[in-house]
Tab-separated table of C-alpha atoms and ligand atoms in Angstrom:
chain	number	residue	atom	x	y	z
D	5	MET	CA	-4.368	-18.623	-7.375
D	6	GLY	CA	-4.707	-14.950	-6.580
D	7	VAL	CA	-2.495	-11.899	-6.585
D	8	ASP	CA	1.211	-11.890	-5.737
D	9	SER	CA	1.893	-8.363	-4.495
D	10	LEU	CA	0.681	-4.794	-4.197
D	11	GLY	CA	1.956	-3.201	-7.397
D	12	TYR	CA	0.932	0.444	-7.598
D	13	VAL	CA	-1.440	3.007	-6.143
D	14	GLY	CA	-2.996	5.987	-7.939
D	15	LEU	CA	-4.460	8.865	-5.952
D	16	ASN	CA	-6.756	11.753	-6.840
D	17	VAL	CA	-5.330	14.667	-4.862
D	18	SER	CA	-6.650	18.181	-4.268
D	19	LYS	CA	-3.261	19.483	-3.069
D	20	PRO	CA	-0.773	18.268	-5.694
D	21	THR	CA	2.013	20.663	-4.672
D	22	GLU	CA	1.914	19.513	-1.031
D	23	TRP	CA	1.831	15.908	-2.236
D	24	ALA	CA	4.828	16.439	-4.522
D	25	ASN	CA	6.750	18.000	-1.630
D	26	LEU	CA	5.874	14.997	0.538
D	27	LEU	CA	6.758	12.246	-1.931
D	28	GLU	CA	9.954	13.940	-3.112
D	29	GLY	CA	11.147	15.832	-0.031
D	30	VAL	CA	10.269	13.283	2.654
D	31	PHE	CA	10.206	9.964	0.814
D	32	GLY	CA	12.865	10.802	-1.790
D	33	MET	CA	10.744	9.482	-4.654
D	34	GLU	CA	11.581	10.347	-8.245
D	35	ALA	CA	8.919	12.307	-10.143
D	36	ARG	CA	8.235	11.192	-13.715
D	37	PRO	CA	5.912	13.763	-15.290
D	38	ARG	CA	3.896	12.603	-18.298
D	39	GLU	CA	3.695	14.326	-21.642
D	40	GLY	CA	0.261	15.753	-22.389
D	41	SER	CA	-1.117	14.985	-18.924
D	42	ASN	CA	-1.020	16.623	-15.517
D	43	ALA	CA	-0.712	13.221	-13.830
D	44	ILE	CA	2.682	12.548	-12.264
D	45	ASP	CA	4.154	9.080	-11.798
D	46	TYR	CA	6.600	8.444	-8.947
D	47	ARG	CA	9.387	5.909	-9.049
D	48	LEU	CA	10.901	4.357	-5.921
D	49	ASP	CA	12.537	1.143	-7.187
D	50	ASP	CA	13.129	-0.638	-10.499
D	51	HIS	CA	9.481	-0.367	-11.550
D	52	HIS	CA	8.630	2.522	-13.882
D	53	HIS	CA	6.428	3.884	-11.109
D	54	ARG	CA	4.648	2.782	-7.955
D	55	PHE	CA	2.575	5.889	-7.202
D	56	THR	CA	0.631	8.213	-9.482
D	57	LEU	CA	-0.888	11.540	-8.453
D	58	TYR	CA	-3.884	12.854	-10.387
D	59	PRO	CA	-4.539	16.525	-9.553
D	60	SER	CA	-8.249	16.700	-8.759
D	61	LYS	CA	-10.958	18.621	-6.905
D	62	GLU	CA	-11.357	15.692	-4.541
D	63	ASP	CA	-9.144	13.367	-2.564
D	64	SER	CA	-9.741	9.691	-3.228
D	65	VAL	CA	-8.121	6.451	-4.276
D	66	ALA	CA	-8.037	6.373	-8.081
D	67	VAL	CA	-6.709	2.850	-8.422
D	68	VAL	CA	-5.117	0.008	-6.474
D	69	GLY	CA	-2.940	-2.171	-8.716
D	70	TRP	CA	-2.350	-5.815	-7.749
D	71	GLU	CA	0.445	-7.649	-9.498
D	72	VAL	CA	0.201	-11.231	-10.697
D	73	THR	CA	3.397	-12.970	-11.786
D	74	ALA	CA	2.174	-14.581	-15.023
D	75	GLU	CA	-0.519	-14.198	-17.671
D	76	ALA	CA	-2.046	-17.633	-17.009
D	77	LYS	CA	-2.513	-16.761	-13.328
D	78	LEU	CA	-4.047	-13.441	-14.325
D	79	GLU	CA	-6.578	-15.142	-16.602
D	80	GLU	CA	-7.367	-17.671	-13.883
D	81	LEU	CA	-8.108	-14.855	-11.457
D	82	VAL	CA	-10.302	-13.062	-14.011
D	83	ALA	CA	-12.296	-16.275	-14.536
D	84	GLU	CA	-12.714	-16.659	-10.774
D	85	LEU	CA	-13.971	-13.075	-10.389
D	86	ARG	CA	-16.389	-13.426	-13.309
D	87	GLY	CA	-17.566	-16.747	-11.884
D	88	ARG	CA	-18.608	-14.791	-8.778
D	89	GLN	CA	-20.631	-12.375	-10.958
D	90	ILE	CA	-18.146	-9.561	-10.535
D	91	GLU	CA	-17.859	-7.371	-13.638
D	92	VAL	CA	-14.278	-7.428	-14.900
D	93	ILE	CA	-13.218	-5.109	-17.712
D	94	ALA	CA	-10.219	-5.741	-19.959
D	95	GLY	CA	-7.864	-2.739	-19.926
D	96	SER	CA	-7.307	-1.008	-23.272
D	97	GLN	CA	-3.895	-0.838	-24.900
D	98	ALA	CA	-3.776	2.863	-23.993
D	99	LEU	CA	-4.434	2.099	-20.319
D	100	CYS	CA	-1.785	-0.653	-20.297
D	101	GLU	CA	0.704	1.837	-21.755
D	102	GLU	CA	-0.227	4.395	-19.111
D	103	ARG	CA	0.211	1.851	-16.321
D	104	LYS	CA	3.347	0.408	-17.983
D	105	VAL	CA	2.131	-3.191	-17.839
D	106	ARG	CA	1.594	-5.869	-20.489
D	107	LYS	CA	-2.008	-6.684	-19.677
D	108	LEU	CA	-4.524	-5.596	-17.087
D	109	TYR	CA	-8.126	-5.978	-16.015
D	110	SER	CA	-10.142	-3.719	-13.737
D	111	PHE	CA	-13.030	-4.319	-11.369
D	112	THR	CA	-14.662	-2.589	-8.448
D	113	CYS	CA	-13.905	-4.308	-5.154
D	114	PRO	CA	-17.323	-5.398	-3.831
D	115	MET	CA	-16.116	-5.002	-0.241
D	116	VAL	CA	-13.994	-1.856	-0.201
D	117	GLY	CA	-15.491	-0.138	-3.254
D	118	SER	CA	-12.054	0.692	-4.611
D	119	ASN	CA	-11.157	0.602	-8.300
D	120	ASN	CA	-8.877	-2.428	-8.450
D	121	GLU	CA	-6.609	-3.405	-11.312
D	122	ILE	CA	-4.940	-6.778	-11.696
D	123	TYR	CA	-2.037	-7.032	-14.105
D	124	TYR	CA	1.124	-8.812	-15.106
D	125	GLY	CA	4.369	-7.824	-16.822
D	126	PRO	CA	5.287	-4.440	-15.326
D	127	LEU	CA	7.924	-2.322	-17.051
D	128	VAL	CA	11.136	-2.252	-15.028
D	129	SER	CA	14.438	-0.540	-15.604
D	130	ASN	CA	17.993	-1.598	-14.836
D	131	THR	CA	19.040	2.003	-14.376
D	132	LEU	CA	19.280	2.810	-10.697
D	133	PHE	CA	16.499	4.602	-8.869
D	134	ASN	CA	17.620	8.201	-8.465
D	135	PRO	CA	16.239	9.365	-5.107
D	136	ARG	CA	15.547	13.030	-4.445
D	137	ARG	CA	17.257	12.850	-1.053
D	138	GLY	CA	19.966	10.604	0.338
D	139	ILE	CA	18.164	7.375	1.161
D	140	SER	CA	19.129	3.732	0.869
D	141	GLY	CA	15.872	2.981	-0.948
D	142	TYR	CA	12.861	0.750	-0.519
D	143	LYS	CA	12.346	-2.917	0.277
D	144	THR	CA	10.105	-4.029	-2.581
D	145	GLY	CA	10.933	-6.698	-5.218
D	146	SER	CA	8.750	-9.776	-4.864
D	147	LEU	CA	7.366	-8.294	-1.617
D	148	GLY	CA	5.691	-5.557	-3.651
D	149	LEU	CA	5.190	-1.870	-2.954
D	150	GLY	CA	4.249	-2.265	0.712
D	151	HIS	CA	0.913	-2.645	2.431
D	152	ILE	CA	-2.461	-0.964	2.293
D	153	VAL	CA	-5.154	-0.776	4.974
D	154	PHE	CA	-8.872	-0.144	4.464
D	155	TRP	CA	-11.870	0.337	6.743
D	156	VAL	CA	-14.683	-2.045	5.785
D	157	LYS	CA	-18.356	-2.403	6.697
D	158	ASP	CA	-18.458	-6.192	6.863
D	159	LEU	CA	-15.106	-7.393	8.165
D	160	ALA	CA	-15.826	-11.137	7.933
D	161	ALA	CA	-17.184	-10.955	4.363
D	162	SER	CA	-14.308	-8.719	3.269
D	163	VAL	CA	-11.707	-11.099	4.680
D	164	LYS	CA	-13.455	-13.997	2.938
D	165	PHE	CA	-13.416	-12.163	-0.421
D	166	TYR	CA	-9.707	-11.427	-0.202
D	167	GLN	CA	-8.984	-14.984	0.971
D	168	ASP	CA	-11.199	-16.998	-1.363
D	169	ILE	CA	-10.909	-14.954	-4.553
D	170	MET	CA	-7.876	-12.691	-4.318
D	171	GLY	CA	-5.721	-15.462	-2.824
D	172	PHE	CA	-4.625	-13.900	0.470
D	173	ASN	CA	-3.848	-15.853	3.637
D	174	ILE	CA	-4.363	-14.635	7.175
D	175	SER	CA	-1.219	-13.502	8.999
D	176	ASP	CA	-2.776	-12.595	12.334
D	177	TYR	CA	-5.336	-10.491	14.142
D	178	ILE	CA	-5.193	-7.521	16.452
D	179	ALA	CA	-8.148	-6.982	18.755
D	180	TRP	CA	-8.119	-3.842	20.845
D	181	ASP	CA	-10.939	-1.465	21.786
D	182	VAL	CA	-13.206	-1.220	18.748
D	183	HIS	CA	-10.339	-1.461	16.267
D	184	ASP	CA	-10.599	-5.099	15.212
D	185	ALA	CA	-8.094	-5.668	12.407
D	186	VAL	CA	-7.244	-8.644	10.209
D	187	PHE	CA	-3.835	-8.843	8.527
D	188	LEU	CA	-3.369	-10.765	5.280
D	189	HIS	CA	-0.392	-11.799	3.153
D	190	CYS	CA	0.060	-12.867	-0.465
D	191	ASN	CA	3.877	-13.177	-0.360
D	192	PRO	CA	6.436	-13.286	2.488
D	193	ARG	CA	5.728	-9.658	3.469
D	194	HIS	CA	3.930	-9.989	6.818
D	195	HIS	CA	0.884	-8.257	5.422
D	196	THR	CA	0.164	-6.664	2.094
D	197	LEU	CA	-3.423	-5.907	3.085
D	198	ALA	CA	-5.120	-5.198	6.394
D	199	LEU	CA	-8.845	-4.731	6.895
D	200	MET	CA	-10.351	-2.904	9.848
D	201	LYS	CA	-13.908	-2.750	11.064
D	202	GLU	CA	-15.439	0.635	10.250
D	203	GLY	CA	-15.826	2.960	13.183
D	204	PRO	CA	-12.984	5.445	13.504
D	205	GLY	CA	-12.956	5.575	9.682
D	206	PRO	CA	-15.794	5.174	7.177
D	207	ALA	CA	-16.341	1.909	5.288
D	208	GLY	CA	-14.366	1.953	2.060
D	209	GLY	CA	-11.956	4.542	3.420
D	210	LEU	CA	-8.215	4.211	3.020
D	211	MET	CA	-6.593	4.223	6.452
D	212	HIS	CA	-2.945	4.098	5.424
D	213	ILE	CA	-0.317	2.883	3.003
D	214	MET	CA	3.025	1.562	4.280
D	215	VAL	CA	6.347	1.786	2.473
D	216	GLU	CA	9.387	0.025	3.933
D	217	ALA	CA	12.876	1.523	3.884
D	218	ASN	CA	16.100	-0.447	3.507
D	219	SER	CA	17.559	1.424	6.486
D	220	ILE	CA	16.232	2.687	9.822
D	221	ASP	CA	18.225	5.852	9.117
D	222	ASP	CA	16.016	6.627	6.091
D	223	VAL	CA	13.052	6.580	8.482
D	224	GLY	CA	14.838	8.578	11.173
D	225	TYR	CA	15.970	11.321	8.816
D	226	ALA	CA	12.433	11.467	7.374
D	227	TYR	CA	11.026	11.865	10.883
D	228	ASP	CA	13.274	14.899	11.452
D	229	ILE	CA	12.259	16.402	8.097
D	230	VAL	CA	8.574	15.854	8.880
D	231	ARG	CA	8.893	17.529	12.289
D	232	ASP	CA	10.896	20.423	10.844
D	233	ARG	CA	8.289	21.014	8.124
D	234	GLY	CA	5.335	20.787	10.503
D	235	ILE	CA	3.789	17.840	8.659
D	236	PRO	CA	1.281	16.211	11.058
D	237	VAL	CA	2.732	13.144	12.775
D	238	MET	CA	-0.189	10.873	13.695
D	239	LEU	CA	1.735	8.164	15.538
D	240	ASP	CA	5.237	8.762	16.812
D	241	PRO	CA	8.015	6.194	16.264
D	242	GLY	CA	7.224	2.720	17.555
D	243	LYS	CA	7.292	-1.000	16.828
D	244	HIS	CA	4.264	-3.090	15.909
D	245	SER	CA	3.356	-6.189	17.900
D	246	ASN	CA	2.584	-8.359	14.871
D	247	ASP	CA	4.916	-7.515	11.964
D	248	HIS	CA	7.615	-5.944	14.197
D	249	MET	CA	7.785	-2.965	11.818
D	250	GLN	CA	9.590	0.016	13.312
D	251	SER	CA	7.790	3.017	11.906
D	252	PHE	CA	6.027	6.331	12.313
D	253	TYR	CA	2.822	7.578	10.699
D	254	LEU	CA	2.250	10.942	9.061
D	255	GLN	CA	-0.904	12.500	7.718
D	256	THR	CA	-0.915	13.130	3.977
D	257	PRO	CA	-2.470	16.241	2.409
D	258	SER	CA	-5.429	13.983	1.496
D	259	GLY	CA	-6.146	13.042	5.110
D	260	PHE	CA	-5.193	9.376	5.122
D	261	TRP	CA	-1.857	8.313	6.605
D	262	ILE	CA	1.429	6.960	5.299
D	263	GLU	CA	3.459	4.641	7.522
D	264	TYR	CA	7.203	4.819	6.917
D	265	GLY	CA	8.747	1.621	8.258
D	266	PHE	CA	11.828	-0.511	8.560
D	267	GLY	CA	12.596	-4.066	9.654
D	268	GLY	CA	9.266	-5.811	9.199
D	269	ARG	CA	9.456	-9.569	9.717
D	270	GLU	CA	8.419	-11.993	7.008
D	271	ILE	CA	6.033	-14.944	6.967
D	272	GLY	CA	7.866	-18.292	6.983
D	273	PRO	CA	6.668	-21.872	6.451
D	274	ASP	CA	6.151	-22.475	10.183
D	275	TRP	CA	4.097	-19.310	10.706
D	276	GLU	CA	1.488	-19.541	13.466
D	277	ILE	CA	-1.530	-17.268	13.451
D	278	LYS	CA	-1.849	-15.225	16.642
D	279	THR	CA	-4.225	-12.630	18.040
D	280	TYR	CA	-2.563	-9.619	19.615
D	281	ASP	CA	-4.189	-7.479	22.284
D	282	GLN	CA	-2.522	-4.255	21.204
D	283	PRO	CA	-0.956	-3.007	17.959
D	284	MET	CA	2.363	-1.860	19.372
D	285	LEU	CA	5.220	-3.361	21.338
D	286	TRP	CA	6.366	0.125	22.233
D	287	GLY	CA	5.824	3.680	20.992
D	288	HIS	CA	3.319	4.589	18.257
D	289	ARG	CA	1.727	7.079	20.617
D	290	PRO	CA	-0.437	9.806	19.132
D	291	LEU	CA	1.668	12.929	18.784
D	292	THR	CA	0.523	16.468	18.183
D	293	VAL	CA	2.672	18.883	16.243
G	349	FE2	FE1	0.694	-0.477	8.663
């Protein structure tokens, strides 16, 4: 039971031009403007889109889409949520067409406060992803879009919600300073979700989203582009202690970060949960522009 991957993320953004430059110029994503709407979908693999930007006066998470592999599993999850007195709303046909999925339901996450959608049957295309710069592409497929990290008020209760209802399993923990973090998986990707105790960021806040490249060179070239353009680098290149992702972090025009990574290890059947005393093996030092 539960979700199978992170499917899509929609963002309300107050600086749409800067965002477009970031997603296209740095990440090579393919813009798919909509007719009769100022929202822009972005493609990065065989899915119709994985990101959507909604030009807005504010910067916030519009929607987090969680993919479920089959309709029966989706209905089972809806029943579980409703059984816990969480209001779940069936998505209209118009909303399903906008999201390019067969069926969806939405609910407000009681822990993070985010607008969550659960769905199955995403529209995919056999035509190749046409990146805006020369990249090898993104590691997605059954591993999903990547991972997402939120600050939460009640870490234990939030982990329990995502374990018991949303079907995640714990990958490991990192405990350092005040930044207690719990990493959770719902497929072989080391973590699709991480939850951190509020402190440096406010409860409900999005800390970062990670996308994983098929090549370290995609990440390296992006790092050069980011430095050349003066985009704020928040953590310089490094390797994480738990998922072994080699990555760097940049600050988006909305304030939260994007981690651009390569080489993350996957959860296998003999996985042992560990607690790490620091988040990095090497690197990931704060860097000022
Ligand atoms: Fe990350």
